[in-house]
Short mmCIF file of C-alpha atoms (C1' of nucleotides) in Angstrom, two decimals:
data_model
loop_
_atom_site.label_atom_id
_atom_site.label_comp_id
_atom_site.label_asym_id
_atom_site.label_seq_id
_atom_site.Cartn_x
_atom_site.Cartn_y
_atom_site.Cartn_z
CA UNK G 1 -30.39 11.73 5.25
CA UNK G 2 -31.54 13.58 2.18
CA UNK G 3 -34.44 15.02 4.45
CA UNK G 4 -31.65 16.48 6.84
CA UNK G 5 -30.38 18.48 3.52
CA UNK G 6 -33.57 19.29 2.33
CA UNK G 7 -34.67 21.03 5.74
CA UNK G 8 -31.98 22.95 6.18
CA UNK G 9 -31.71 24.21 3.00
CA UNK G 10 -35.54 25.03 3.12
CA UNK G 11 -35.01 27.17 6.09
CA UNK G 12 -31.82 29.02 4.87
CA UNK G 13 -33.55 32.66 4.67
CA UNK G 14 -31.27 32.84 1.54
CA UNK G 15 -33.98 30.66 -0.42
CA UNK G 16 -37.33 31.61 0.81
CA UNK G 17 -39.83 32.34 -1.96
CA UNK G 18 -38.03 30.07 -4.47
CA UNK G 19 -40.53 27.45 -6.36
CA UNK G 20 -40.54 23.73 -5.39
CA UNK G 21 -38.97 22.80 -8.40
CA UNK G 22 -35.97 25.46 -7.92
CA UNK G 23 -35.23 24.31 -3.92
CA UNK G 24 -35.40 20.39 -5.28
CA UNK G 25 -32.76 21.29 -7.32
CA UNK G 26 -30.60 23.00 -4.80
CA UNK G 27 -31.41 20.26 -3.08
CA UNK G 28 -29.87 17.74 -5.35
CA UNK G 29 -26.88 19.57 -5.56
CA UNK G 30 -25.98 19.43 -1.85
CA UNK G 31 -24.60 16.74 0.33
CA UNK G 32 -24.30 16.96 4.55
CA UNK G 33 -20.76 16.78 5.75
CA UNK G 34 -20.11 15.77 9.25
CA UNK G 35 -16.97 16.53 10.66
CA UNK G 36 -14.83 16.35 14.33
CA UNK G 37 -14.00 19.54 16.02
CA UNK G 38 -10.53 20.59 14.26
CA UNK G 39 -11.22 19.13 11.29
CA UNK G 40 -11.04 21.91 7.76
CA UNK G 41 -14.38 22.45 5.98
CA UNK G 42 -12.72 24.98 3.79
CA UNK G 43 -8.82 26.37 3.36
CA UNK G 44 -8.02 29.80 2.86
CA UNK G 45 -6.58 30.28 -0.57
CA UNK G 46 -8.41 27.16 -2.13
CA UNK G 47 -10.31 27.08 -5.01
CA UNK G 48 -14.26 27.23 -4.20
CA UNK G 49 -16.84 24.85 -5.02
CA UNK G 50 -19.28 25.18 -2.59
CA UNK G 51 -20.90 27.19 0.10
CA UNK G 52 -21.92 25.81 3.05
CA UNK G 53 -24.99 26.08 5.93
CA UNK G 54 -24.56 25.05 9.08
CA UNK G 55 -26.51 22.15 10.65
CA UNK G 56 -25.57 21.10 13.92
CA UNK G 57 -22.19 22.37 16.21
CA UNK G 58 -20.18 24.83 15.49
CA UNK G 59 -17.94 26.81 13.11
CA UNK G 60 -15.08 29.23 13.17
CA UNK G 61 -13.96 31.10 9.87
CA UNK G 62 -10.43 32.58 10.44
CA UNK G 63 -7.76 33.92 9.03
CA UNK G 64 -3.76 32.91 9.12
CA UNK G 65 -1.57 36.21 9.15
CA UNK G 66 1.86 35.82 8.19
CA UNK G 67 3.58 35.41 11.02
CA UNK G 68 1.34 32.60 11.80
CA UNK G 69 -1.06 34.16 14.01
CA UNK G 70 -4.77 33.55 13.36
CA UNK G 71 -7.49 36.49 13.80
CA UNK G 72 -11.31 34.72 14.25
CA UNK G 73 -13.27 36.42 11.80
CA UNK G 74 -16.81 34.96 12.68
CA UNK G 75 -18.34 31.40 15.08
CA UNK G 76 -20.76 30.42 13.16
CA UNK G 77 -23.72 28.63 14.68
CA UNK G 78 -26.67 26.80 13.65
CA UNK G 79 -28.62 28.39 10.23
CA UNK G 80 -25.97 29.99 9.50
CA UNK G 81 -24.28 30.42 6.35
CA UNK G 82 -20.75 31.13 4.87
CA UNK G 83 -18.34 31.12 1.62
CA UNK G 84 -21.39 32.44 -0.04
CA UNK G 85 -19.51 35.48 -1.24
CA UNK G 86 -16.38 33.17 -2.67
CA UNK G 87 -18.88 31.30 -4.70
CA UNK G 88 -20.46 34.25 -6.12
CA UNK G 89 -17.22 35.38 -6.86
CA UNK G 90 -16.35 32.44 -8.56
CA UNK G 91 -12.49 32.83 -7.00
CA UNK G 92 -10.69 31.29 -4.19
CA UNK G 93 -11.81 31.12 -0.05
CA UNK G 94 -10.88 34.56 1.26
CA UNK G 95 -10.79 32.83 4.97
CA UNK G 96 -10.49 29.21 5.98
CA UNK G 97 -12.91 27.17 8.46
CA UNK G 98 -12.85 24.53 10.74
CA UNK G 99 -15.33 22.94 12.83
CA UNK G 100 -14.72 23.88 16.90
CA UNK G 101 -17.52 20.78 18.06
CA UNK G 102 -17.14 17.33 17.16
CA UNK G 103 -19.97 15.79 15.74
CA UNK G 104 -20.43 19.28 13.61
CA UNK G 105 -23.18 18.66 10.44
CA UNK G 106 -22.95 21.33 7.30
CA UNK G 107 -24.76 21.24 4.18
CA UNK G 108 -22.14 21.78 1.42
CA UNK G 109 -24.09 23.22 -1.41
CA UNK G 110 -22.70 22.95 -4.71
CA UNK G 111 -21.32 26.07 -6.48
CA UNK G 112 -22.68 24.89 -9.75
CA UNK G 113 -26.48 24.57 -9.79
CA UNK G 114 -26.57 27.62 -7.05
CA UNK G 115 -24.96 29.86 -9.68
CA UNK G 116 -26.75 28.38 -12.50
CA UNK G 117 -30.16 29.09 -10.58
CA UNK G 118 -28.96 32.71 -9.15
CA UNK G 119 -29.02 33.63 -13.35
CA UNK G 120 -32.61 32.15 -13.38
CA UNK G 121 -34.27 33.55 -10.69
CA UNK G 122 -34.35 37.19 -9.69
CA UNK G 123 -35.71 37.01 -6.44
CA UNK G 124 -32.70 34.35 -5.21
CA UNK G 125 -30.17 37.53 -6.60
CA UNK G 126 -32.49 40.09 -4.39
CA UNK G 127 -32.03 37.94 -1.11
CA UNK G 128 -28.39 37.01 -1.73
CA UNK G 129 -27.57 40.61 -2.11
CA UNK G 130 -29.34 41.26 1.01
CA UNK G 131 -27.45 38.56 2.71
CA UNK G 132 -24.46 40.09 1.74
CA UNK G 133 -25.17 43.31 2.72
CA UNK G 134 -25.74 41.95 6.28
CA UNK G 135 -22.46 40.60 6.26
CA UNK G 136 -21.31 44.09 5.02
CA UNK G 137 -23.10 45.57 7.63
CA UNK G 138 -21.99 42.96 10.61
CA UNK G 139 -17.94 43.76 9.08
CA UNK G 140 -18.49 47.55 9.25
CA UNK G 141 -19.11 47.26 12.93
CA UNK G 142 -16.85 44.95 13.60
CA UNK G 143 -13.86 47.21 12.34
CA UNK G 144 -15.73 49.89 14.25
CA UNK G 145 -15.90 48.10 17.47
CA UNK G 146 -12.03 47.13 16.91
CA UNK G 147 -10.29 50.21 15.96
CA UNK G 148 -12.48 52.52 18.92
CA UNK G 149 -13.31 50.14 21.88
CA UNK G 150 -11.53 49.04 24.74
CA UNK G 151 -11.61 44.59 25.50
CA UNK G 152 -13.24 45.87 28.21
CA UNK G 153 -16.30 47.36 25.78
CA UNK G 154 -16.16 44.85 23.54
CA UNK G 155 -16.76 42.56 26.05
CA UNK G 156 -19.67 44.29 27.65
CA UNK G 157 -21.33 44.87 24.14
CA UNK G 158 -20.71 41.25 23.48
CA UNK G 159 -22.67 39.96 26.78
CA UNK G 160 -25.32 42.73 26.26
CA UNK G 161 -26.07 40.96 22.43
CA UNK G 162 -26.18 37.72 24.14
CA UNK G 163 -30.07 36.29 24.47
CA UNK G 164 -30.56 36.70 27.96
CA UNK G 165 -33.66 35.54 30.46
CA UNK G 166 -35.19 37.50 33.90
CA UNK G 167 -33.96 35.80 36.82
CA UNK G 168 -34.63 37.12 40.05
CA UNK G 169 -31.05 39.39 40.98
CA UNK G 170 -30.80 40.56 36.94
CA UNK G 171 -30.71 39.12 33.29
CA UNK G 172 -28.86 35.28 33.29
CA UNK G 173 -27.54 34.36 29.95
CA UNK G 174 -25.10 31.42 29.27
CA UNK G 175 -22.19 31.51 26.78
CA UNK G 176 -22.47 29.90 23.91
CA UNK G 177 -18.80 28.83 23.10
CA UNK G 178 -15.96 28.49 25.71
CA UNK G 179 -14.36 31.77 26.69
CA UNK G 180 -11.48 31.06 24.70
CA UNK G 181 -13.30 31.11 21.90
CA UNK G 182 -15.38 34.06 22.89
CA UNK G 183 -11.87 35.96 23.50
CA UNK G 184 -10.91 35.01 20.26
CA UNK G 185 -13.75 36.52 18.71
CA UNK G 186 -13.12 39.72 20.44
CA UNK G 187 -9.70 39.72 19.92
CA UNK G 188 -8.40 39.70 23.28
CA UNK G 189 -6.73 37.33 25.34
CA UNK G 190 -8.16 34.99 27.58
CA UNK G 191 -6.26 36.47 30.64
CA UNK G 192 -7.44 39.79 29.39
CA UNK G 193 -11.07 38.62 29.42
CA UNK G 194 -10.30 36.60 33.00
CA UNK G 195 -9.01 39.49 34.54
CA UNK G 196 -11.88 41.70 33.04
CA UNK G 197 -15.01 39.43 34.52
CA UNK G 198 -13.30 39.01 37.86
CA UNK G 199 -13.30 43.09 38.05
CA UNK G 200 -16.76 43.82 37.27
CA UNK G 201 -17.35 40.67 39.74
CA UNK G 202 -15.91 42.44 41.99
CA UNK G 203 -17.57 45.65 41.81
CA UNK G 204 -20.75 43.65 42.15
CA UNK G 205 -21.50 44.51 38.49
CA UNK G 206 -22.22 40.50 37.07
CA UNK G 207 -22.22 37.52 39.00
CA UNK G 208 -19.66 34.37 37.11
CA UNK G 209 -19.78 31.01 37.50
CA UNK G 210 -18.52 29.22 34.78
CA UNK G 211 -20.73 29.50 31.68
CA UNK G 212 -23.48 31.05 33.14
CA UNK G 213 -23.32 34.66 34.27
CA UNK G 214 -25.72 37.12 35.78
CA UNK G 215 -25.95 40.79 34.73
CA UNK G 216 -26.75 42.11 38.02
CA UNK G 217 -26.62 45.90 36.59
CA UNK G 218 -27.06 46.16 33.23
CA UNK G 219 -26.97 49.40 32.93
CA UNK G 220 -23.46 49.68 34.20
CA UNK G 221 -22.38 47.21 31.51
CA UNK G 222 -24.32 49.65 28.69
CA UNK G 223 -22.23 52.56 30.08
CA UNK G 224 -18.86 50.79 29.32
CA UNK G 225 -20.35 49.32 26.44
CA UNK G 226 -20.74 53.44 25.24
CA UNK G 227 -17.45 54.46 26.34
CA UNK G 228 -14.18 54.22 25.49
CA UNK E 1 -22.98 69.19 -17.02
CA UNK E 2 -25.72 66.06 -18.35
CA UNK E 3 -22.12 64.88 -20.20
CA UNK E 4 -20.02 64.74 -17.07
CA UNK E 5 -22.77 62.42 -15.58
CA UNK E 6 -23.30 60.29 -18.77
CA UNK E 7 -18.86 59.93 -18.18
CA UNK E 8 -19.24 58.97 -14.90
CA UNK E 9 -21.64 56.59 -15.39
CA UNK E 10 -19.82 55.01 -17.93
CA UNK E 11 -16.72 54.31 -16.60
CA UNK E 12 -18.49 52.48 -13.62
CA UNK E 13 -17.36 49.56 -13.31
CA UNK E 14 -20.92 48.49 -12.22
CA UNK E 15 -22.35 49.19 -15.32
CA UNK E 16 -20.13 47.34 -17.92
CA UNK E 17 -21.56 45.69 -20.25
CA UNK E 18 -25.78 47.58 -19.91
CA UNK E 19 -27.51 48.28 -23.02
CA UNK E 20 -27.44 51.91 -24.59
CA UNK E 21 -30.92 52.38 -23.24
CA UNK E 22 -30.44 51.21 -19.72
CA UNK E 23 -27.15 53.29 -19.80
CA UNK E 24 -29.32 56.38 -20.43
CA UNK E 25 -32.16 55.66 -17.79
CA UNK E 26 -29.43 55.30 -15.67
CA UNK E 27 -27.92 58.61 -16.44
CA UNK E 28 -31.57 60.15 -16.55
CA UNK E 29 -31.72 59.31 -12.53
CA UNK E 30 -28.56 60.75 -11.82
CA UNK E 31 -27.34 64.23 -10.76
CA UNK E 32 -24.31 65.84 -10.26
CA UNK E 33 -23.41 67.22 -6.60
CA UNK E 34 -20.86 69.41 -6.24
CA UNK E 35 -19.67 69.87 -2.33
CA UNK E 36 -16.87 72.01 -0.44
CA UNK E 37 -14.64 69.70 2.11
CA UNK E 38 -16.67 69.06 5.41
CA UNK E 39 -20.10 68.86 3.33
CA UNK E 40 -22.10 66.33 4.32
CA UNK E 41 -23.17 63.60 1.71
CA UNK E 42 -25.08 61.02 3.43
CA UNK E 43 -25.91 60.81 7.33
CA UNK E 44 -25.70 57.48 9.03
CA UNK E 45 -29.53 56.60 9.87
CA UNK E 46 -31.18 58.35 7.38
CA UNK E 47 -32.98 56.51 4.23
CA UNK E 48 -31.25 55.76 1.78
CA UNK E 49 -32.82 57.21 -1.85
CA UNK E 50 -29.29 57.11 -3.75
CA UNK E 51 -26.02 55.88 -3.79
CA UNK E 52 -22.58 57.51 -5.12
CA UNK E 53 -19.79 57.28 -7.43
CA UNK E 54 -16.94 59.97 -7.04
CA UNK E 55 -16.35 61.97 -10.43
CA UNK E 56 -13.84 64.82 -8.37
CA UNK E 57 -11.78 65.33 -5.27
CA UNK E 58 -12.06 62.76 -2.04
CA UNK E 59 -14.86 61.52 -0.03
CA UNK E 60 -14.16 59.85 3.44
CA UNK E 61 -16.71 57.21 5.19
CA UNK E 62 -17.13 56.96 8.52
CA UNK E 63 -18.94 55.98 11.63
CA UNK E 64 -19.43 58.34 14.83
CA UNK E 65 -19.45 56.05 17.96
CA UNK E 66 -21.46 56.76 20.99
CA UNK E 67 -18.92 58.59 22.48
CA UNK E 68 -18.23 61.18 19.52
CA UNK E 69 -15.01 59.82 18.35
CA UNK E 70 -15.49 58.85 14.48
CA UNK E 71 -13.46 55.69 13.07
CA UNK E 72 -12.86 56.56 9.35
CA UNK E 73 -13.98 53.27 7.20
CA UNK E 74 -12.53 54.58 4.17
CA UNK E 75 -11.20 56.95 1.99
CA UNK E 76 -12.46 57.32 -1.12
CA UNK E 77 -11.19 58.96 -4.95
CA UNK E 78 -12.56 59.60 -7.98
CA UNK E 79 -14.11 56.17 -10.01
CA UNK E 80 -15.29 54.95 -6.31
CA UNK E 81 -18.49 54.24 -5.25
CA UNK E 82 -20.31 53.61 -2.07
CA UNK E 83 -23.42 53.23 -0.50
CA UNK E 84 -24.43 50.61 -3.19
CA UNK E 85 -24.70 47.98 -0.04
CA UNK E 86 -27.22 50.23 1.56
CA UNK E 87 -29.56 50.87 -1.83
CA UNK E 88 -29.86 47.25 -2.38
CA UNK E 89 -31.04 46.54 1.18
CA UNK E 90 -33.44 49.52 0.39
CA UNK E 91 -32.70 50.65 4.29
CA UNK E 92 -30.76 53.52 5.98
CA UNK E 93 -27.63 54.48 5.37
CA UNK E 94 -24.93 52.66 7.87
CA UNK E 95 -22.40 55.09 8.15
CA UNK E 96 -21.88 58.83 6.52
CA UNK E 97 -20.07 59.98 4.54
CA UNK E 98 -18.39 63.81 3.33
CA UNK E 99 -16.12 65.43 0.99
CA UNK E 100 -12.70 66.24 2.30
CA UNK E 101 -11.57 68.32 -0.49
CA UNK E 102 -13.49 71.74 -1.92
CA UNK E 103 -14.92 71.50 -5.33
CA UNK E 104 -15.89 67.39 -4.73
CA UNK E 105 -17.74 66.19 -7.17
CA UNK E 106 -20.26 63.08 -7.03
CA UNK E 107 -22.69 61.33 -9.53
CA UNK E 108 -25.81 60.72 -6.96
CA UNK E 109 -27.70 57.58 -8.40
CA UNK E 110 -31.10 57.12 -7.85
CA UNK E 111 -32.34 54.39 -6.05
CA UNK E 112 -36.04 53.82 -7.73
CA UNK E 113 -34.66 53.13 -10.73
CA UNK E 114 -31.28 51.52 -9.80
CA UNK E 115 -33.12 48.80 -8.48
CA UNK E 116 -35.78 48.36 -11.31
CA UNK E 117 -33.23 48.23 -13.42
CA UNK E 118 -31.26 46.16 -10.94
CA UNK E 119 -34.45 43.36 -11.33
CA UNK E 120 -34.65 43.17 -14.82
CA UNK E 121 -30.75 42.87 -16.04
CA UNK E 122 -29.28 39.94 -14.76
CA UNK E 123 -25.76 40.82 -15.86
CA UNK E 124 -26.22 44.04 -13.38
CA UNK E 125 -26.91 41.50 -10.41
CA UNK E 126 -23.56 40.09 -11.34
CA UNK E 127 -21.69 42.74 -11.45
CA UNK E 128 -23.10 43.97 -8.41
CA UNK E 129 -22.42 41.08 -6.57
CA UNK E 130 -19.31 41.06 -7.58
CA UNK E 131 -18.85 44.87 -6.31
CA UNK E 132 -20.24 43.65 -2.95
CA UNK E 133 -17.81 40.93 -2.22
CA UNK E 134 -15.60 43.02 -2.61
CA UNK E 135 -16.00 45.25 -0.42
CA UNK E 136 -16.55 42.48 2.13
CA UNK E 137 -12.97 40.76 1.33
CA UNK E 138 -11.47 44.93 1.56
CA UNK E 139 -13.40 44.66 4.89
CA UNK E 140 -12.51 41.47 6.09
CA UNK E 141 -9.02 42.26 5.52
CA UNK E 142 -8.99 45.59 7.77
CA UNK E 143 -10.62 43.24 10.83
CA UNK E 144 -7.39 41.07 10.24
CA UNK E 145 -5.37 43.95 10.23
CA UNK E 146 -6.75 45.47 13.03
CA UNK E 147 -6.84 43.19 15.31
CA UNK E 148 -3.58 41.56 14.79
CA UNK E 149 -1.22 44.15 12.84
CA UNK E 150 0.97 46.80 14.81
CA UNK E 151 0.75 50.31 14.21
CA UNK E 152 3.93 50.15 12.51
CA UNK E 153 2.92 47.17 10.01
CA UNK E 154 -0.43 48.69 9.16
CA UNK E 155 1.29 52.03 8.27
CA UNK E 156 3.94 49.67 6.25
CA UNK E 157 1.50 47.68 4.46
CA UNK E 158 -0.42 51.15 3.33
CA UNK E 159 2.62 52.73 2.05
CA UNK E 160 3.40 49.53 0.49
CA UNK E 161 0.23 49.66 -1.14
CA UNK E 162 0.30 52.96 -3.14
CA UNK E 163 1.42 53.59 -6.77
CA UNK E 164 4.96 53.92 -6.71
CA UNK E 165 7.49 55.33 -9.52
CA UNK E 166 10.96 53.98 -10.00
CA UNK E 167 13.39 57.20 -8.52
CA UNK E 168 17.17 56.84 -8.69
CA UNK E 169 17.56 56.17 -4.78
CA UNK E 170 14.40 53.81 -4.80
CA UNK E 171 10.24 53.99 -4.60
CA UNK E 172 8.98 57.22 -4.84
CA UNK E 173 5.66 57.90 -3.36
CA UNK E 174 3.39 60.86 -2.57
CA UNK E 175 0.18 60.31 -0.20
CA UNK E 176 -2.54 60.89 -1.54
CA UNK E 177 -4.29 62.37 1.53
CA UNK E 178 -3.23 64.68 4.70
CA UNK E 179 -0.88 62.39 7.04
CA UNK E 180 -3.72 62.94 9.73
CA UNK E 181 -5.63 61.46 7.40
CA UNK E 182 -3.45 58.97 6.64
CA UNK E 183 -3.42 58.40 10.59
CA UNK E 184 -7.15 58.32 10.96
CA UNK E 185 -7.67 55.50 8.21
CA UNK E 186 -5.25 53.29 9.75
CA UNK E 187 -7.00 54.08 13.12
CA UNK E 188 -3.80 55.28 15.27
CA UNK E 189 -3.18 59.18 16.18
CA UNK E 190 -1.09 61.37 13.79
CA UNK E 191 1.84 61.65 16.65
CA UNK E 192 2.12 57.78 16.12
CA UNK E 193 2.41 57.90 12.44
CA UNK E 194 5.21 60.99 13.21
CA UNK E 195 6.80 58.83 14.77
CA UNK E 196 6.78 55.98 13.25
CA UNK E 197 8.25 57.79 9.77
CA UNK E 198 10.56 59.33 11.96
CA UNK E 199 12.26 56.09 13.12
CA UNK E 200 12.19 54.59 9.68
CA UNK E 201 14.13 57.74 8.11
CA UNK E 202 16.65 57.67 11.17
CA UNK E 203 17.16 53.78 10.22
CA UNK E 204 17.70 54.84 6.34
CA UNK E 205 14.27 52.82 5.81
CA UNK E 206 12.96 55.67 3.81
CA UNK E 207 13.43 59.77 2.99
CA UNK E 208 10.62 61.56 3.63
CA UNK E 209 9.62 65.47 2.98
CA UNK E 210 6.42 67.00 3.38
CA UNK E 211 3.63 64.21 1.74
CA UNK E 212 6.70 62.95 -0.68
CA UNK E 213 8.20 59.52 0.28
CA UNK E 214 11.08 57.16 -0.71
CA UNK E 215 11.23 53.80 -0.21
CA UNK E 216 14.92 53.48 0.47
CA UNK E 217 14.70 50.06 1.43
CA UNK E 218 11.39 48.78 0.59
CA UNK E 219 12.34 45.30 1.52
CA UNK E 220 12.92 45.99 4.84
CA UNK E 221 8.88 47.80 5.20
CA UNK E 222 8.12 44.61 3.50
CA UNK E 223 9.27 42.59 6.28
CA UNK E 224 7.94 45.05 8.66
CA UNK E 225 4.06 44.65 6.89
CA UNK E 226 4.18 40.79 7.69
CA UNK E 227 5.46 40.51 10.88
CA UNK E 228 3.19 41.38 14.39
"C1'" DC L 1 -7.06 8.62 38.84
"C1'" DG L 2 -4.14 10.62 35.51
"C1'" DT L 3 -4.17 13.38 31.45
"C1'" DC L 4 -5.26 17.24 28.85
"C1'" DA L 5 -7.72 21.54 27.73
"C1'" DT L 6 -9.69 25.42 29.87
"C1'" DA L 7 -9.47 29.11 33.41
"C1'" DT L 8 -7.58 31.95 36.70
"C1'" DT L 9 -4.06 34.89 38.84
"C1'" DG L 10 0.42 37.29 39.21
"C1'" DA L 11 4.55 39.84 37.40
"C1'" DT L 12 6.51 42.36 33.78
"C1'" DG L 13 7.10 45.12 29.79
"C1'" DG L 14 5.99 47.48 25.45
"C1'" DG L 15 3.10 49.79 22.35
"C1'" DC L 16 0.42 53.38 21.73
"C1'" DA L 17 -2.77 57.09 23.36
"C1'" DT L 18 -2.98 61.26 25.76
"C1'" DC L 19 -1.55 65.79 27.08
"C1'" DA L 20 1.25 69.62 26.08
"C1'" DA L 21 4.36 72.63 23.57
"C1'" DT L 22 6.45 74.15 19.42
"C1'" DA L 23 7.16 74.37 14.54
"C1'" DT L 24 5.63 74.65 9.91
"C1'" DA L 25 2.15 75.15 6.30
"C1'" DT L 26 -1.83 77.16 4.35
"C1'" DG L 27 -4.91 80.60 3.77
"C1'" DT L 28 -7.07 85.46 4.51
"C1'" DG L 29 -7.74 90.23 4.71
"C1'" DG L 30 -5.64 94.59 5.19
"C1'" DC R 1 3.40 91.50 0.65
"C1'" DC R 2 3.09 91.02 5.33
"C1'" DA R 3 0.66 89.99 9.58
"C1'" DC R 4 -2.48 87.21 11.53
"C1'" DA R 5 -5.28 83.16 12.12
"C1'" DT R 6 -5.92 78.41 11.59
"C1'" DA R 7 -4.83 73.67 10.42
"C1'" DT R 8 -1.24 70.33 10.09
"C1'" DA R 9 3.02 68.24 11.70
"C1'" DT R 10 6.63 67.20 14.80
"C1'" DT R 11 8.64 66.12 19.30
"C1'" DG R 12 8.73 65.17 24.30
"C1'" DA R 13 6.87 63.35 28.81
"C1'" DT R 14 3.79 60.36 31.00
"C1'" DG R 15 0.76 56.65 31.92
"C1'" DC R 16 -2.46 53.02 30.96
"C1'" DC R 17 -4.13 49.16 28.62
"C1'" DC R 18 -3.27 44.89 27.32
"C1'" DA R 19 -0.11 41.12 25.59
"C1'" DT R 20 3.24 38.02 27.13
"C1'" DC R 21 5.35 34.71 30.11
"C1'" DA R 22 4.81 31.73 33.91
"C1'" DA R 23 2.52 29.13 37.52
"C1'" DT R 24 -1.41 27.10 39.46
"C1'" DA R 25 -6.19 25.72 39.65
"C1'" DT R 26 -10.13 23.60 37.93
"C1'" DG R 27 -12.65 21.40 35.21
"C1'" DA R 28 -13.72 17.33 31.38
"C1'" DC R 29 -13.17 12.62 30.16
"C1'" DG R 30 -11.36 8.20 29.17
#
DNA sequence: CGTCATATTGATGGGCATCAATATATGTGG
DNA sequence: CCACATATATTGATGCCCATCAATATGACG
């Protein structure tokens, strides 16, 4: 139980380098949460106590506009972290999330201790900051990739990042959420994204069946991934 | 020339709260730059040694995609900084940035000693922290906006966001920056934004002449911001 | 096997970019 | 001060991308 906290934690790149001592206190101050897909880990708007690593499953952190309409701002998987920016804020969640897998395990690390330790220790501020300058980094493209490219680029760029293998006609990767959640992610509709596999299927470009797709050339999927 | 820097410095938000003697290391690693609009300030790629705070005139930030079309990140005035993000991560620069006014001024910060200092001054890793988040939230709220705000509503929201004075018919505004500027940082085309103020004055929504705007009905851009 | 979420496919329309032309500033040198 | 050059702004015509609505298909799972 405790060792399931203590692991994670341990390999959150966020705390490498810290003493014994200084993790076993981190350590102390966190609990694992296990939630259903659906089910809130944080709520936009909230006041934050915690930030939180993920475990096992899944996580989406998304926004609710106005109207009602929600924009996906990240899927989180495995070893990765999130809300670590509200804490160090010491305000509210900017975002909400919500687990999209049942059986989904975070470590909830307490606000507290983490903030007491981050005035301790300089090398925990050093990797923070570089954390959140990754996150800075990932945004900047992100707005990039949204205000220039087409779905149809975003969608090749996203299948090009994807960890791929050699098979024998091209590179065969697998998606790692359902395509409704990867069109989320993109911004696009599922329809849109349908429509767009079935073309470059079509031109002989990938080859689709359900999660598993073959890049058959590549290089054709870099060129869109350029344009537009 | 030394004072204007010292000034700068100062009023930095960043650096509330530093001793005398840190203030004036600080200062001692700093320069003055003085650049005519279209000047380059920082080139996406290279090192970073430095990052800026803007004393004069405006600075814009941007990214160049692979296909040559740039996507304007932000637009920045005097008191601003940037670049902080890519200092701490002691990497390249991710994006570049250049004056769009003659006679800009920036304080250019060393990095050496930014970050020596930034190791032994714990209040300075707050604050900076602090800065950092907030650029993420700024940037997490342009992904929102992007990807699920219309042209019109971005445009209404921005408006909606600049200092406004009481006039006799309603809000008066000026913009701050060219309306194809204007057009760039909301990432649509200057004949969209035309348009778009165009319809608003034909439906009495506002009065516009040259860069000078009035809100006739503010409520009504209000409701415009929140919807699609 | 029935139920429900996910995926696919078609038809339609609107928002916004693109191309093109003109107007209006803004600045420069004679 | 005017003529010219250049950047900015406006307006129109056109078309495409992509969302929306709707229907069906194909899983997943109790």
């Amino acid at each position: 139980m405790s060792d399931a906290v203590r692991a994670t934690i341990r390999a959150l790149p966020h705390f490498q380098g810290l003493d014994e001592a200084v993790l076993e206190r981190l350590v102390a101050a966190s609990r694992l949460v296990r939630v259903e897909r659906g089910e809130a880990l944080v709520h936009e708007g909230r006041p934050c106590a915690a930030f939180y690593a993920v475990r096992r499953g899944a996580v989406r952190v998304f926004r609710v506009a106005p109207d009602g309409r929600t924009q996906v701002l990240h899927h989180l998987g495995p070893g990765q972290t999130f809300a670590e920016a509200a804490v160090l804020r010491m305000g509210r969640y900017p975002a909400s999330a919500e687990a999209t897998r049942d059986g989904t395990e975070v470590v909830e690390i307490g606000a507290a201790t983490f903030l007491q330790i981050f005035d301790e220790d300089r090398r925990l501020a050093r990797v923070m900051v570089a954390s959140l300058c990754g996150w800075l980094q990932r945004l900047v493209g992100r707005v990039e990739e949204l205000s220039v490219a087409s779905a149809g680029a975003r969608l090749a760029r996203y299948l090009l990042d994807l960890p791929a293998r050699e098979a024998d006609e091209g590179l065969e990767l697998r998606l790692p959420i359902s395509k409704r959640e990867v069109a989320e992610q993109l911004a696009i509709t599922p329809e849109t994204l349908s429509r767009q596999l079935r073309r470059w299927h079509d031109g002989g470009v990938i080859r689709s069946e359900r999660s598993r797709i073959v890049l058959l050339r590549p290089d054709t999927l870099l060129a869109v991934a350029a344009e537009s």
